Amino acid sequence: MQTILFGLASALFWGAGDFAGGLVSRRANAVRASLYVQAGGLIPVLAIALFTRQLTMPLVDWLWCGAAGVIGSLGFLALYRALADGQMSTAAPIAAVTSAGLPAIVGVVRDGVPSASIVAGFIFALAAIWLISQNGAGAIKLRLKDLLLPFFAGLGFGIYFIFVDLGGQSSVFAPLVAVRGAGGLTLMILAAFSKELHLPSRSMLPLVLLNISVDVLGSVFFILAVQSGRMDIAAVLGSLYSGVTVLLAWLILREKISSVQRIGVAIALLAIILITI
């Protein structure tokens, strides 16, 4: 039950974070938006880790979590670029289904033959990706292009989930320091090469701080989820963040969602639930 509650809490905060990050990406760009949330998130987690004396863990755990930070930050970059270029209601669910599927496969390999619900979840996930991609553009080339960035974002998040599980069992905040430190450094290098290494403007700062706050909370709850139970359950429940992002995009931005896309989003969420059972 703790794994389920912590996993759902991570989905809630990550979904709000992706919504805020998408807005930051539209006002700045994907590189800077990703850098702000990753590097900016290092400050509070490092301060809390020092205050609570949770800055020590085995070297192998630092390496796993550092690798998770690098790969996860690239996933962040891909997702934020997708959120800035297209509709949030399309990009977020595709990334979520992909990020849920990879940990589920790893869980199956570790724990044995998949149940009927997991097999059904995979089938529904494939159907959902196809339906969500039907954005009315008409051309297959455009649809495949729209799918590419969210898919790579989901792949990065899926690897992030697995690596954090491998290295995040001995502490709560030390893994987050490793993740944010390595991820922030990666994005800082990319921002320097692309000449995007700038502080956020004063008008954008409240939105950036909101993005950092909810994203860090989502990460904390995910660490708690993987420490209290199965990684694949925590990862798949965490991937429900797409539902929150879609809901906020509909409520606040009034983004239009076609009837076919609504069915796709519903099937995507059903797929994630089925994989969890």
PDB file of C-alpha atoms in Angstrom:
ATOM      1  CA  MET A   1       0.000   0.000   0.000  1.00  0.00           C
ATOM      2  CA  GLN A   2       2.880   2.396   0.734  1.00  0.00           C
ATOM      3  CA  THR A   3       4.327   1.753  -2.723  1.00  0.00           C
ATOM      4  CA  ILE A   4       0.965   2.522  -4.325  1.00  0.00           C
ATOM      5  CA  LEU A   5       0.430   5.727  -2.332  1.00  0.00           C
ATOM      6  CA  PHE A   6       3.978   6.993  -2.848  1.00  0.00           C
ATOM      7  CA  GLY A   7       3.831   6.090  -6.548  1.00  0.00           C
ATOM      8  CA  LEU A   8       0.579   7.983  -7.058  1.00  0.00           C
ATOM      9  CA  ALA A   9       1.975  10.970  -5.142  1.00  0.00           C
ATOM     10  CA  SER A  10       5.005  11.030  -7.442  1.00  0.00           C
ATOM     11  CA  ALA A  11       2.633  10.995 -10.437  1.00  0.00           C
ATOM     12  CA  LEU A  12       0.679  13.941  -9.056  1.00  0.00           C
ATOM     13  CA  PHE A  13       3.729  16.138  -8.529  1.00  0.00           C
ATOM     14  CA  TRP A  14       5.569  15.053 -11.672  1.00  0.00           C
ATOM     15  CA  GLY A  15       2.458  15.782 -13.747  1.00  0.00           C
ATOM     16  CA  ALA A  16       2.245  19.286 -12.317  1.00  0.00           C
ATOM     17  CA  GLY A  17       5.982  19.668 -12.902  1.00  0.00           C
ATOM     18  CA  ASP A  18       5.737  18.675 -16.561  1.00  0.00           C
ATOM     19  CA  PHE A  19       2.891  21.132 -17.053  1.00  0.00           C
ATOM     20  CA  ALA A  20       4.938  23.947 -15.518  1.00  0.00           C
ATOM     21  CA  GLY A  21       8.030  22.801 -17.434  1.00  0.00           C
ATOM     22  CA  GLY A  22       6.102  22.902 -20.695  1.00  0.00           C
ATOM     23  CA  LEU A  23       5.115  26.509 -20.009  1.00  0.00           C
ATOM     24  CA  VAL A  24       8.724  27.422 -19.173  1.00  0.00           C
ATOM     25  CA  SER A  25       9.867  25.730 -22.407  1.00  0.00           C
ATOM     26  CA  ARG A  26       7.486  27.863 -24.438  1.00  0.00           C
ATOM     27  CA  ARG A  27       8.799  31.065 -22.854  1.00  0.00           C
ATOM     28  CA  ALA A  28      12.474  30.085 -22.930  1.00  0.00           C
ATOM     29  CA  ASN A  29      13.462  26.818 -24.641  1.00  0.00           C
ATOM     30  CA  ALA A  30      13.783  23.130 -23.819  1.00  0.00           C
ATOM     31  CA  VAL A  31      17.498  23.271 -22.925  1.00  0.00           C
ATOM     32  CA  ARG A  32      17.138  26.083 -20.432  1.00  0.00           C
ATOM     33  CA  ALA A  33      13.884  24.735 -18.982  1.00  0.00           C
ATOM     34  CA  SER A  34      15.496  21.339 -18.386  1.00  0.00           C
ATOM     35  CA  LEU A  35      18.597  22.969 -16.900  1.00  0.00           C
ATOM     36  CA  TYR A  36      16.562  25.123 -14.517  1.00  0.00           C
ATOM     37  CA  VAL A  37      14.630  22.194 -13.048  1.00  0.00           C
ATOM     38  CA  GLN A  38      17.605  19.814 -12.802  1.00  0.00           C
ATOM     39  CA  ALA A  39      20.326  22.182 -11.580  1.00  0.00           C
ATOM     40  CA  GLY A  40      17.893  24.273  -9.544  1.00  0.00           C
ATOM     41  CA  GLY A  41      16.562  21.154  -7.857  1.00  0.00           C
ATOM     42  CA  LEU A  42      20.046  20.315  -6.610  1.00  0.00           C
ATOM     43  CA  ILE A  43      19.990  23.250  -4.176  1.00  0.00           C
ATOM     44  CA  PRO A  44      17.090  22.112  -1.944  1.00  0.00           C
ATOM     45  CA  VAL A  45      17.965  18.391  -2.022  1.00  0.00           C
ATOM     46  CA  LEU A  46      21.612  19.114  -1.159  1.00  0.00           C
ATOM     47  CA  ALA A  47      20.583  21.416   1.692  1.00  0.00           C
ATOM     48  CA  ILE A  48      18.176  18.814   3.104  1.00  0.00           C
ATOM     49  CA  ALA A  49      20.731  16.012   2.680  1.00  0.00           C
ATOM     50  CA  LEU A  50      23.301  18.014   4.646  1.00  0.00           C
ATOM     51  CA  PHE A  51      20.791  18.981   7.336  1.00  0.00           C
ATOM     52  CA  THR A  52      19.542  15.414   7.811  1.00  0.00           C
ATOM     53  CA  ARG A  53      23.019  13.898   7.406  1.00  0.00           C
ATOM     54  CA  GLN A  54      21.968  11.757   4.442  1.00  0.00           C
ATOM     55  CA  LEU A  55      24.871  12.547   2.155  1.00  0.00           C
ATOM     56  CA  THR A  56      26.638   9.194   2.399  1.00  0.00           C
ATOM     57  CA  MET A  57      25.972   5.993   0.459  1.00  0.00           C
ATOM     58  CA  PRO A  58      28.113   3.306  -1.233  1.00  0.00           C
ATOM     59  CA  LEU A  59      30.128   4.302  -4.312  1.00  0.00           C
ATOM     60  CA  VAL A  60      28.193   1.927  -6.566  1.00  0.00           C
ATOM     61  CA  ASP A  61      24.967   3.680  -5.544  1.00  0.00           C
ATOM     62  CA  TRP A  62      26.469   7.051  -6.466  1.00  0.00           C
ATOM     63  CA  LEU A  63      27.380   5.641  -9.878  1.00  0.00           C
ATOM     64  CA  TRP A  64      23.915   4.172 -10.516  1.00  0.00           C
ATOM     65  CA  CYS A  65      22.161   7.376  -9.466  1.00  0.00           C
ATOM     66  CA  GLY A  66      24.637   9.550 -11.367  1.00  0.00           C
ATOM     67  CA  ALA A  67      23.954   7.543 -14.528  1.00  0.00           C
ATOM     68  CA  ALA A  68      20.229   7.883 -13.825  1.00  0.00           C
ATOM     69  CA  GLY A  69      20.683  11.651 -13.622  1.00  0.00           C
ATOM     70  CA  VAL A  70      22.502  11.865 -16.965  1.00  0.00           C
ATOM     71  CA  ILE A  71      19.995   9.694 -18.844  1.00  0.00           C
ATOM     72  CA  GLY A  72      16.984  11.173 -17.069  1.00  0.00           C
ATOM     73  CA  SER A  73      18.113  14.723 -17.870  1.00  0.00           C
ATOM     74  CA  LEU A  74      18.305  13.845 -21.566  1.00  0.00           C
ATOM     75  CA  GLY A  75      14.790  12.439 -21.238  1.00  0.00           C
ATOM     76  CA  PHE A  76      13.721  15.707 -19.627  1.00  0.00           C
ATOM     77  CA  LEU A  77      15.227  17.610 -22.536  1.00  0.00           C
ATOM     78  CA  ALA A  78      13.385  15.488 -25.097  1.00  0.00           C
ATOM     79  CA  LEU A  79      10.074  15.799 -23.247  1.00  0.00           C
ATOM     80  CA  TYR A  80      10.323  19.557 -22.699  1.00  0.00           C
ATOM     81  CA  ARG A  81      11.163  20.085 -26.357  1.00  0.00           C
ATOM     82  CA  ALA A  82       8.123  17.986 -27.278  1.00  0.00           C
ATOM     83  CA  LEU A  83       5.950  19.935 -24.832  1.00  0.00           C
ATOM     84  CA  ALA A  84       7.175  23.224 -26.305  1.00  0.00           C
ATOM     85  CA  ASP A  85       6.717  22.161 -29.946  1.00  0.00           C
ATOM     86  CA  GLY A  86       3.423  20.271 -29.677  1.00  0.00           C
ATOM     87  CA  GLN A  87       0.410  19.722 -27.495  1.00  0.00           C
ATOM     88  CA  MET A  88       0.983  18.611 -23.930  1.00  0.00           C
ATOM     89  CA  SER A  89      -1.996  16.296 -24.222  1.00  0.00           C
ATOM     90  CA  THR A  90      -0.213  14.318 -26.956  1.00  0.00           C
ATOM     91  CA  ALA A  91       3.424  14.280 -25.815  1.00  0.00           C
ATOM     92  CA  ALA A  92       2.977  13.468 -22.130  1.00  0.00           C
ATOM     93  CA  PRO A  93       0.925  10.232 -22.453  1.00  0.00           C
ATOM     94  CA  ILE A  94       3.247   8.769 -25.117  1.00  0.00           C
ATOM     95  CA  ALA A  95       6.274   9.394 -22.904  1.00  0.00           C
ATOM     96  CA  ALA A  96       4.386   7.926 -19.941  1.00  0.00           C
ATOM     97  CA  VAL A  97       3.450   4.686 -21.709  1.00  0.00           C
ATOM     98  CA  THR A  98       7.040   4.191 -22.886  1.00  0.00           C
ATOM     99  CA  SER A  99       8.523   4.965 -19.473  1.00  0.00           C
ATOM    100  CA  ALA A 100       6.089   2.528 -17.852  1.00  0.00           C
ATOM    101  CA  GLY A 101       6.744  -0.292 -20.316  1.00  0.00           C
ATOM    102  CA  LEU A 102      10.510  -0.553 -19.883  1.00  0.00           C
ATOM    103  CA  PRO A 103      10.510  -1.019 -16.083  1.00  0.00           C
ATOM    104  CA  ALA A 104       7.632  -3.467 -16.482  1.00  0.00           C
ATOM    105  CA  ILE A 105       9.741  -5.561 -18.867  1.00  0.00           C
ATOM    106  CA  VAL A 106      12.697  -5.484 -16.467  1.00  0.00           C
ATOM    107  CA  GLY A 107      10.377  -6.485 -13.636  1.00  0.00           C
ATOM    108  CA  VAL A 108       9.117  -9.396 -15.717  1.00  0.00           C
ATOM    109  CA  VAL A 109      12.680 -10.569 -16.421  1.00  0.00           C
ATOM    110  CA  ARG A 110      13.575 -10.381 -12.748  1.00  0.00           C
ATOM    111  CA  ASP A 111      10.344 -11.801 -11.348  1.00  0.00           C
ATOM    112  CA  GLY A 112       9.189 -14.335 -13.952  1.00  0.00           C
ATOM    113  CA  VAL A 113       6.529 -14.825 -16.616  1.00  0.00           C
ATOM    114  CA  PRO A 114       4.124 -11.887 -16.984  1.00  0.00           C
ATOM    115  CA  SER A 115       0.553 -12.177 -15.828  1.00  0.00           C
ATOM    116  CA  ALA A 116      -2.397 -11.853 -18.179  1.00  0.00           C
ATOM    117  CA  SER A 117      -2.990  -8.282 -17.004  1.00  0.00           C
ATOM    118  CA  ILE A 118       0.558  -7.240 -17.943  1.00  0.00           C
ATOM    119  CA  VAL A 119       0.191  -8.759 -21.424  1.00  0.00           C
ATOM    120  CA  ALA A 120      -3.130  -6.930 -21.802  1.00  0.00           C
ATOM    121  CA  GLY A 121      -1.435  -3.731 -20.622  1.00  0.00           C
ATOM    122  CA  PHE A 122       1.183  -3.947 -23.363  1.00  0.00           C
ATOM    123  CA  ILE A 123      -1.503  -4.481 -26.022  1.00  0.00           C
ATOM    124  CA  PHE A 124      -3.509  -1.506 -24.763  1.00  0.00           C
ATOM    125  CA  ALA A 125      -0.329   0.610 -24.614  1.00  0.00           C
ATOM    126  CA  LEU A 126       0.450   0.002 -28.308  1.00  0.00           C
ATOM    127  CA  ALA A 127      -3.144   0.854 -29.257  1.00  0.00           C
ATOM    128  CA  ALA A 128      -2.996   4.003 -27.116  1.00  0.00           C
ATOM    129  CA  ILE A 129       0.201   5.276 -28.768  1.00  0.00           C
ATOM    130  CA  TRP A 130      -1.383   4.891 -32.210  1.00  0.00           C
ATOM    131  CA  LEU A 131      -4.615   6.647 -31.211  1.00  0.00           C
ATOM    132  CA  ILE A 132      -2.877   9.513 -29.430  1.00  0.00           C
ATOM    133  CA  SER A 133      -0.737  10.126 -32.514  1.00  0.00           C
ATOM    134  CA  GLN A 134      -3.857  10.814 -34.600  1.00  0.00           C
ATOM    135  CA  ASN A 135      -3.617  14.597 -34.354  1.00  0.00           C
ATOM    136  CA  GLY A 136      -5.447  15.383 -37.575  1.00  0.00           C
ATOM    137  CA  ALA A 137      -2.263  16.329 -39.434  1.00  0.00           C
ATOM    138  CA  GLY A 138      -2.926  13.664 -42.026  1.00  0.00           C
ATOM    139  CA  ALA A 139       0.624  12.848 -43.064  1.00  0.00           C
ATOM    140  CA  ILE A 140       2.256   9.773 -41.559  1.00  0.00           C
ATOM    141  CA  LYS A 141       5.656  11.468 -41.620  1.00  0.00           C
ATOM    142  CA  LEU A 142       4.419  14.219 -39.320  1.00  0.00           C
ATOM    143  CA  ARG A 143       2.807  11.748 -36.967  1.00  0.00           C
ATOM    144  CA  LEU A 144       6.025   9.741 -36.675  1.00  0.00           C
ATOM    145  CA  LYS A 145       7.960  12.944 -36.026  1.00  0.00           C
ATOM    146  CA  ASP A 146       5.522  13.876 -33.287  1.00  0.00           C
ATOM    147  CA  LEU A 147       6.057  10.479 -31.681  1.00  0.00           C
ATOM    148  CA  LEU A 148       9.861  10.498 -31.754  1.00  0.00           C
ATOM    149  CA  LEU A 149      10.733  12.975 -28.993  1.00  0.00           C
ATOM    150  CA  PRO A 150       8.117  11.702 -26.513  1.00  0.00           C
ATOM    151  CA  PHE A 151       9.287   8.128 -27.166  1.00  0.00           C
ATOM    152  CA  PHE A 152      12.929   8.971 -26.416  1.00  0.00           C
ATOM    153  CA  ALA A 153      11.805  10.933 -23.364  1.00  0.00           C
ATOM    154  CA  GLY A 154       9.913   7.888 -22.101  1.00  0.00           C
ATOM    155  CA  LEU A 155      12.909   5.659 -22.796  1.00  0.00           C
ATOM    156  CA  GLY A 156      15.124   7.959 -20.749  1.00  0.00           C
ATOM    157  CA  PHE A 157      12.624   8.025 -17.895  1.00  0.00           C
ATOM    158  CA  GLY A 158      12.281   4.248 -17.953  1.00  0.00           C
ATOM    159  CA  ILE A 159      16.050   3.812 -17.603  1.00  0.00           C
ATOM    160  CA  TYR A 160      16.017   6.469 -14.893  1.00  0.00           C
ATOM    161  CA  PHE A 161      13.426   4.456 -12.923  1.00  0.00           C
ATOM    162  CA  ILE A 162      15.515   1.284 -13.158  1.00  0.00           C
ATOM    163  CA  PHE A 163      18.829   2.910 -12.227  1.00  0.00           C
ATOM    164  CA  VAL A 164      17.339   4.834  -9.288  1.00  0.00           C
ATOM    165  CA  ASP A 165      15.928   1.569  -7.969  1.00  0.00           C
ATOM    166  CA  LEU A 166      19.388  -0.014  -8.200  1.00  0.00           C
ATOM    167  CA  GLY A 167      21.146   2.846  -6.424  1.00  0.00           C
ATOM    168  CA  GLY A 168      18.473   4.427  -4.258  1.00  0.00           C
ATOM    169  CA  GLN A 169      17.910   1.900  -1.498  1.00  0.00           C
ATOM    170  CA  SER A 170      20.247   3.205   1.212  1.00  0.00           C
ATOM    171  CA  SER A 171      19.072   6.817   1.516  1.00  0.00           C
ATOM    172  CA  VAL A 172      16.370   9.236   0.376  1.00  0.00           C
ATOM    173  CA  PHE A 173      18.243  12.443  -0.377  1.00  0.00           C
ATOM    174  CA  ALA A 174      21.754  11.230  -1.275  1.00  0.00           C
ATOM    175  CA  PRO A 175      20.405   9.538  -4.448  1.00  0.00           C
ATOM    176  CA  LEU A 176      18.646  12.778  -5.373  1.00  0.00           C
ATOM    177  CA  VAL A 177      21.894  14.718  -4.910  1.00  0.00           C
ATOM    178  CA  ALA A 178      23.639  12.304  -7.288  1.00  0.00           C
ATOM    179  CA  VAL A 179      20.775  12.461  -9.801  1.00  0.00           C
ATOM    180  CA  ARG A 180      20.456  16.241  -9.752  1.00  0.00           C
ATOM    181  CA  GLY A 181      24.197  16.833  -9.702  1.00  0.00           C
ATOM    182  CA  ALA A 182      24.970  14.602 -12.687  1.00  0.00           C
ATOM    183  CA  GLY A 183      21.846  15.653 -14.578  1.00  0.00           C
ATOM    184  CA  GLY A 184      22.423  19.341 -13.926  1.00  0.00           C
ATOM    185  CA  LEU A 185      26.064  19.097 -15.061  1.00  0.00           C
ATOM    186  CA  THR A 186      25.023  17.303 -18.263  1.00  0.00           C
ATOM    187  CA  LEU A 187      22.476  19.966 -19.129  1.00  0.00           C
ATOM    188  CA  MET A 188      24.862  22.757 -18.168  1.00  0.00           C
ATOM    189  CA  ILE A 189      27.395  21.439 -20.685  1.00  0.00           C
ATOM    190  CA  LEU A 190      24.706  21.200 -23.382  1.00  0.00           C
ATOM    191  CA  ALA A 191      23.490  24.707 -22.557  1.00  0.00           C
ATOM    192  CA  ALA A 192      27.041  26.095 -22.751  1.00  0.00           C
ATOM    193  CA  PHE A 193      27.632  24.524 -26.170  1.00  0.00           C
ATOM    194  CA  SER A 194      24.307  25.834 -27.464  1.00  0.00           C
ATOM    195  CA  LYS A 195      24.901  29.259 -25.874  1.00  0.00           C
ATOM    196  CA  GLU A 196      21.816  28.927 -23.684  1.00  0.00           C
ATOM    197  CA  LEU A 197      23.538  29.202 -20.312  1.00  0.00           C
ATOM    198  CA  HIS A 198      21.399  32.004 -18.883  1.00  0.00           C
ATOM    199  CA  LEU A 199      19.564  32.607 -15.641  1.00  0.00           C
ATOM    200  CA  PRO A 200      15.761  32.753 -15.853  1.00  0.00           C
ATOM    201  CA  SER A 201      14.217  36.179 -16.250  1.00  0.00           C
ATOM    202  CA  ARG A 202      12.496  37.783 -13.275  1.00  0.00           C
ATOM    203  CA  SER A 203       9.063  37.346 -14.840  1.00  0.00           C
ATOM    204  CA  MET A 204       9.718  33.637 -15.426  1.00  0.00           C
ATOM    205  CA  LEU A 205      11.203  32.971 -11.975  1.00  0.00           C
ATOM    206  CA  PRO A 206       7.925  32.097 -10.130  1.00  0.00           C
ATOM    207  CA  LEU A 207       7.062  29.501 -12.767  1.00  0.00           C
ATOM    208  CA  VAL A 208      10.590  28.068 -12.625  1.00  0.00           C
ATOM    209  CA  LEU A 209      10.463  27.823  -8.831  1.00  0.00           C
ATOM    210  CA  LEU A 210       7.086  26.091  -9.026  1.00  0.00           C
ATOM    211  CA  ASN A 211       8.501  23.641 -11.574  1.00  0.00           C
ATOM    212  CA  ILE A 212      11.510  22.882  -9.359  1.00  0.00           C
ATOM    213  CA  SER A 213       9.416  22.448  -6.211  1.00  0.00           C
ATOM    214  CA  VAL A 214       6.855  20.001  -7.577  1.00  0.00           C
ATOM    215  CA  ASP A 215       9.456  18.036  -9.555  1.00  0.00           C
ATOM    216  CA  VAL A 216      11.639  17.552  -6.467  1.00  0.00           C
ATOM    217  CA  LEU A 217       8.602  16.398  -4.479  1.00  0.00           C
ATOM    218  CA  GLY A 218       7.769  13.907  -7.214  1.00  0.00           C
ATOM    219  CA  SER A 219      11.321  12.539  -7.084  1.00  0.00           C
ATOM    220  CA  VAL A 220      11.226  12.220  -3.292  1.00  0.00           C
ATOM    221  CA  PHE A 221       7.991  10.231  -3.422  1.00  0.00           C
ATOM    222  CA  PHE A 222       9.395   7.977  -6.142  1.00  0.00           C
ATOM    223  CA  ILE A 223      12.457   7.177  -4.011  1.00  0.00           C
ATOM    224  CA  LEU A 224      10.125   6.306  -1.134  1.00  0.00           C
ATOM    225  CA  ALA A 225       8.039   4.151  -3.470  1.00  0.00           C
ATOM    226  CA  VAL A 226      10.956   2.042  -4.735  1.00  0.00           C
ATOM    227  CA  GLN A 227      12.266   1.647  -1.192  1.00  0.00           C
ATOM    228  CA  SER A 228       8.929   0.326   0.041  1.00  0.00           C
ATOM    229  CA  GLY A 229       8.106  -2.151  -2.734  1.00  0.00           C
ATOM    230  CA  ARG A 230       8.544  -3.333  -6.316  1.00  0.00           C
ATOM    231  CA  MET A 231      10.274  -1.024  -8.764  1.00  0.00           C
ATOM    232  CA  ASP A 232       7.958  -1.803 -11.661  1.00  0.00           C
ATOM    233  CA  ILE A 233       4.846  -0.947  -9.627  1.00  0.00           C
ATOM    234  CA  ALA A 234       6.419   2.335  -8.467  1.00  0.00           C
ATOM    235  CA  ALA A 235       7.539   3.218 -11.999  1.00  0.00           C
ATOM    236  CA  VAL A 236       4.234   2.454 -13.673  1.00  0.00           C
ATOM    237  CA  LEU A 237       2.230   4.341 -11.064  1.00  0.00           C
ATOM    238  CA  GLY A 238       4.664   7.255 -11.331  1.00  0.00           C
ATOM    239  CA  SER A 239       4.052   7.257 -15.083  1.00  0.00           C
ATOM    240  CA  LEU A 240       0.448   8.236 -14.416  1.00  0.00           C
ATOM    241  CA  TYR A 241       1.826  11.791 -14.338  1.00  0.00           C
ATOM    242  CA  SER A 242       0.600  12.131 -17.930  1.00  0.00           C
ATOM    243  CA  GLY A 243      -3.013  12.197 -16.738  1.00  0.00           C
ATOM    244  CA  VAL A 244      -2.261  15.164 -14.498  1.00  0.00           C
ATOM    245  CA  THR A 245      -0.443  16.989 -17.308  1.00  0.00           C
ATOM    246  CA  VAL A 246      -3.309  16.414 -19.733  1.00  0.00           C
ATOM    247  CA  LEU A 247      -5.889  17.542 -17.156  1.00  0.00           C
ATOM    248  CA  LEU A 248      -3.997  20.755 -16.413  1.00  0.00           C
ATOM    249  CA  ALA A 249      -3.485  21.479 -20.122  1.00  0.00           C
ATOM    250  CA  TRP A 250      -7.223  21.076 -20.668  1.00  0.00           C
ATOM    251  CA  LEU A 251      -8.293  23.085 -17.603  1.00  0.00           C
ATOM    252  CA  ILE A 252      -5.783  25.938 -17.794  1.00  0.00           C
ATOM    253  CA  LEU A 253      -4.642  26.176 -21.423  1.00  0.00           C
ATOM    254  CA  ARG A 254      -7.946  24.982 -22.900  1.00  0.00           C
ATOM    255  CA  GLU A 255      -6.056  22.653 -25.229  1.00  0.00           C
ATOM    256  CA  LYS A 256      -8.415  20.839 -27.554  1.00  0.00           C
ATOM    257  CA  ILE A 257      -8.373  17.051 -27.374  1.00  0.00           C
ATOM    258  CA  SER A 258     -10.045  15.169 -30.213  1.00  0.00           C
ATOM    259  CA  SER A 259     -12.404  12.308 -29.476  1.00  0.00           C
ATOM    260  CA  VAL A 260      -9.858   9.823 -30.850  1.00  0.00           C
ATOM    261  CA  GLN A 261      -7.138  11.292 -28.656  1.00  0.00           C
ATOM    262  CA  ARG A 262      -9.449  11.141 -25.635  1.00  0.00           C
ATOM    263  CA  ILE A 263      -9.892   7.433 -26.250  1.00  0.00           C
ATOM    264  CA  GLY A 264      -6.127   7.077 -26.654  1.00  0.00           C
ATOM    265  CA  VAL A 265      -5.401   8.903 -23.400  1.00  0.00           C
ATOM    266  CA  ALA A 266      -7.961   6.773 -21.563  1.00  0.00           C
ATOM    267  CA  ILE A 267      -6.461   3.575 -22.993  1.00  0.00           C
ATOM    268  CA  ALA A 268      -2.957   4.782 -22.095  1.00  0.00           C
ATOM    269  CA  LEU A 269      -3.978   5.245 -18.476  1.00  0.00           C
ATOM    270  CA  LEU A 270      -5.779   1.889 -18.512  1.00  0.00           C
ATOM    271  CA  ALA A 271      -2.633   0.261 -19.910  1.00  0.00           C
ATOM    272  CA  ILE A 272      -0.541   1.661 -17.082  1.00  0.00           C
ATOM    273  CA  ILE A 273      -3.035   0.395 -14.523  1.00  0.00           C
ATOM    274  CA  LEU A 274      -3.171  -3.076 -16.107  1.00  0.00           C
ATOM    275  CA  ILE A 275       0.623  -3.334 -16.125  1.00  0.00           C
ATOM    276  CA  THR A 276       0.615  -2.485 -12.419  1.00  0.00           C
ATOM    277  CA  ILE A 277      -1.851  -5.209 -11.377  1.00  0.00           C
TER     278      ILE A 277
END
